[in-house]
Short mmCIF file of C-alpha atoms in Angstrom, two decimals:
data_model
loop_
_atom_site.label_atom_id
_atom_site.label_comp_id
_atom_site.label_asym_id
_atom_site.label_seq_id
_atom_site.Cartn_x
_atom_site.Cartn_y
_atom_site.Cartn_z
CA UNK A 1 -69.64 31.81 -58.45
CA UNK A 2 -67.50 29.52 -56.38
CA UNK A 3 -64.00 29.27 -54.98
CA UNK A 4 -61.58 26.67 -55.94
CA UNK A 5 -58.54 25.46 -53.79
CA UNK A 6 -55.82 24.39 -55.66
CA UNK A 7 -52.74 22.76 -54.78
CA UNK A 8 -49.77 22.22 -56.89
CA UNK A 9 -47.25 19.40 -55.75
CA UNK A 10 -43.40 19.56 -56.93
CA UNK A 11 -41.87 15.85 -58.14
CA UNK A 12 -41.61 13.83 -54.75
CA UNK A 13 -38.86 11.30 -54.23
CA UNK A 14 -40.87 8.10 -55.13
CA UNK A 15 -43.93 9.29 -57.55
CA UNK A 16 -45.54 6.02 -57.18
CA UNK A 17 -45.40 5.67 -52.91
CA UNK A 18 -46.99 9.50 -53.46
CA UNK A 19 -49.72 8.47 -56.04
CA UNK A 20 -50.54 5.75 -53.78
CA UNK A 21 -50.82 7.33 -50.24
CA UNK A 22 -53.06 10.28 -52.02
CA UNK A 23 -55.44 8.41 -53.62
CA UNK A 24 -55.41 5.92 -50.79
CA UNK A 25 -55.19 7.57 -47.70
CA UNK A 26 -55.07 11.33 -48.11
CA UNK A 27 -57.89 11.67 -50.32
CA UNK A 28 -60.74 9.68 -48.03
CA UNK A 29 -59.55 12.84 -45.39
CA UNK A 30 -59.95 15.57 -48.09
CA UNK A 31 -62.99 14.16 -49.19
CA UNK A 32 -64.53 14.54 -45.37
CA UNK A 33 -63.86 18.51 -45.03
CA UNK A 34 -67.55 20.39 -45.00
CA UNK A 35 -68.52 21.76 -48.18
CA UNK A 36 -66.35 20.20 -50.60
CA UNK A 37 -68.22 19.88 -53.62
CA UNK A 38 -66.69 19.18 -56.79
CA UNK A 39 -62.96 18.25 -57.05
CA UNK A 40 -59.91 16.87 -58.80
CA UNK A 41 -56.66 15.57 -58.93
CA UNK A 42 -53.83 13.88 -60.55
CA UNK A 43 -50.81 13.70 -62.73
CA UNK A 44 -49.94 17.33 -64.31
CA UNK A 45 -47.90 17.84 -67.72
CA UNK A 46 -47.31 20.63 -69.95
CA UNK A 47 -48.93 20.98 -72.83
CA UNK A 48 -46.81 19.15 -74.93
CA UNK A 49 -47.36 16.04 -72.77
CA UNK A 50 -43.95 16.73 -71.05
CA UNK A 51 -42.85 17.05 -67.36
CA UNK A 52 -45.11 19.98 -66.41
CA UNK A 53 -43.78 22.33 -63.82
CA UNK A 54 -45.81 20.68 -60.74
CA UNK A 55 -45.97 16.72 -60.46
CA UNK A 56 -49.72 16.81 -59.27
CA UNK A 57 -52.32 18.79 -59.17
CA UNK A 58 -55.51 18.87 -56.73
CA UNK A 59 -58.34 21.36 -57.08
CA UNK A 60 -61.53 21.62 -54.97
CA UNK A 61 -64.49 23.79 -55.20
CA UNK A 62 -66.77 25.67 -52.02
CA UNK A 63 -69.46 27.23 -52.75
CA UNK A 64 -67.63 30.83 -51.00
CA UNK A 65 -64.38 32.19 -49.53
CA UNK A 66 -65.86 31.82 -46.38
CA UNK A 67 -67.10 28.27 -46.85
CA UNK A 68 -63.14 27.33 -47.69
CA UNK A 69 -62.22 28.69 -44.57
CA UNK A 70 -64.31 27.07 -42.14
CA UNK A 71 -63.31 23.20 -43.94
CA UNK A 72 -59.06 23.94 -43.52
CA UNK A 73 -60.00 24.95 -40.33
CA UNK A 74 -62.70 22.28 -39.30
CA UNK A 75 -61.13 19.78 -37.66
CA UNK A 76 -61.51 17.63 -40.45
CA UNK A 77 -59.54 20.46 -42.38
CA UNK A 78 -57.03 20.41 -39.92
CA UNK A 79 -56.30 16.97 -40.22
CA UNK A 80 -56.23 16.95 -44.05
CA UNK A 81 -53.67 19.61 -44.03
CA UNK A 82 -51.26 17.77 -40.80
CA UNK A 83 -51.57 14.69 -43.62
CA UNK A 84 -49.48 16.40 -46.26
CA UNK A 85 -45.91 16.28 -45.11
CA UNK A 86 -46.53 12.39 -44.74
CA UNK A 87 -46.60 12.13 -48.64
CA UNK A 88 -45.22 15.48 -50.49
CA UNK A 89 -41.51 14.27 -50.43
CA UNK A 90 -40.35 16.52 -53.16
CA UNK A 91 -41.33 19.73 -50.41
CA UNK A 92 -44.46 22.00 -49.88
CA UNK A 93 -46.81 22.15 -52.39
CA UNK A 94 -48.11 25.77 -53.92
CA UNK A 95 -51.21 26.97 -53.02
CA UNK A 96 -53.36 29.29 -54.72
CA UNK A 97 -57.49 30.35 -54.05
CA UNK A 98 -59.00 31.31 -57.00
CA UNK A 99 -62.43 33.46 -56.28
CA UNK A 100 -63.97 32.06 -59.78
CA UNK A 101 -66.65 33.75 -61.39
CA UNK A 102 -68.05 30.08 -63.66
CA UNK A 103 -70.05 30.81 -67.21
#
């Protein structure tokens, strides 16, 4: 059993200025949050290969509810999440938790 975090981005104003800063610069903060284990991210489509209803998709696995909330609000957490307006152009992104039973 784990719990995934997944955020959903909508089209920003210049896809490639928010492809770069993510990989770049947001991602080396993400990947410093406690617990993090697995994770993901990238271009979405639908499944025809078409514009998909989110631009980007990131999704990132703790091992517990309570393990997700102690990284967003770690400081290193903290300063993953102040880092999003400085890319996601095209507004807030969706969030969902999904409490996954895996198997």
């Amino acid at each position: 059993m784990s719990t995934k975090l997944v955020v959903m981005y909508p089209k920003p104003k210049d896809p490639a200025a928010f492809d770069s800063y993510f990989r770049g610069t947001h991602m080396p903060l993400v990947r410093k949050m406690p617990g993090l284990g697995a994770h993901s991210f990238g271009p979405s489509t639908g499944p025809d290969g078409g514009e998909g209803a989110y631009f980007w998709i990131f999704v990132g696995t703790f091992e517990s509810p309570d393990a997700l909330g102690a990284a967003l609000s770690s400081p290193e957490g903290q300063t993953a999440v102040a880092d999003i307006p400085n890319y996601s152009t095209g507004g807030d992104p969706t969030i969902a938790v999904i409490d996954a039973t895996e198997g």
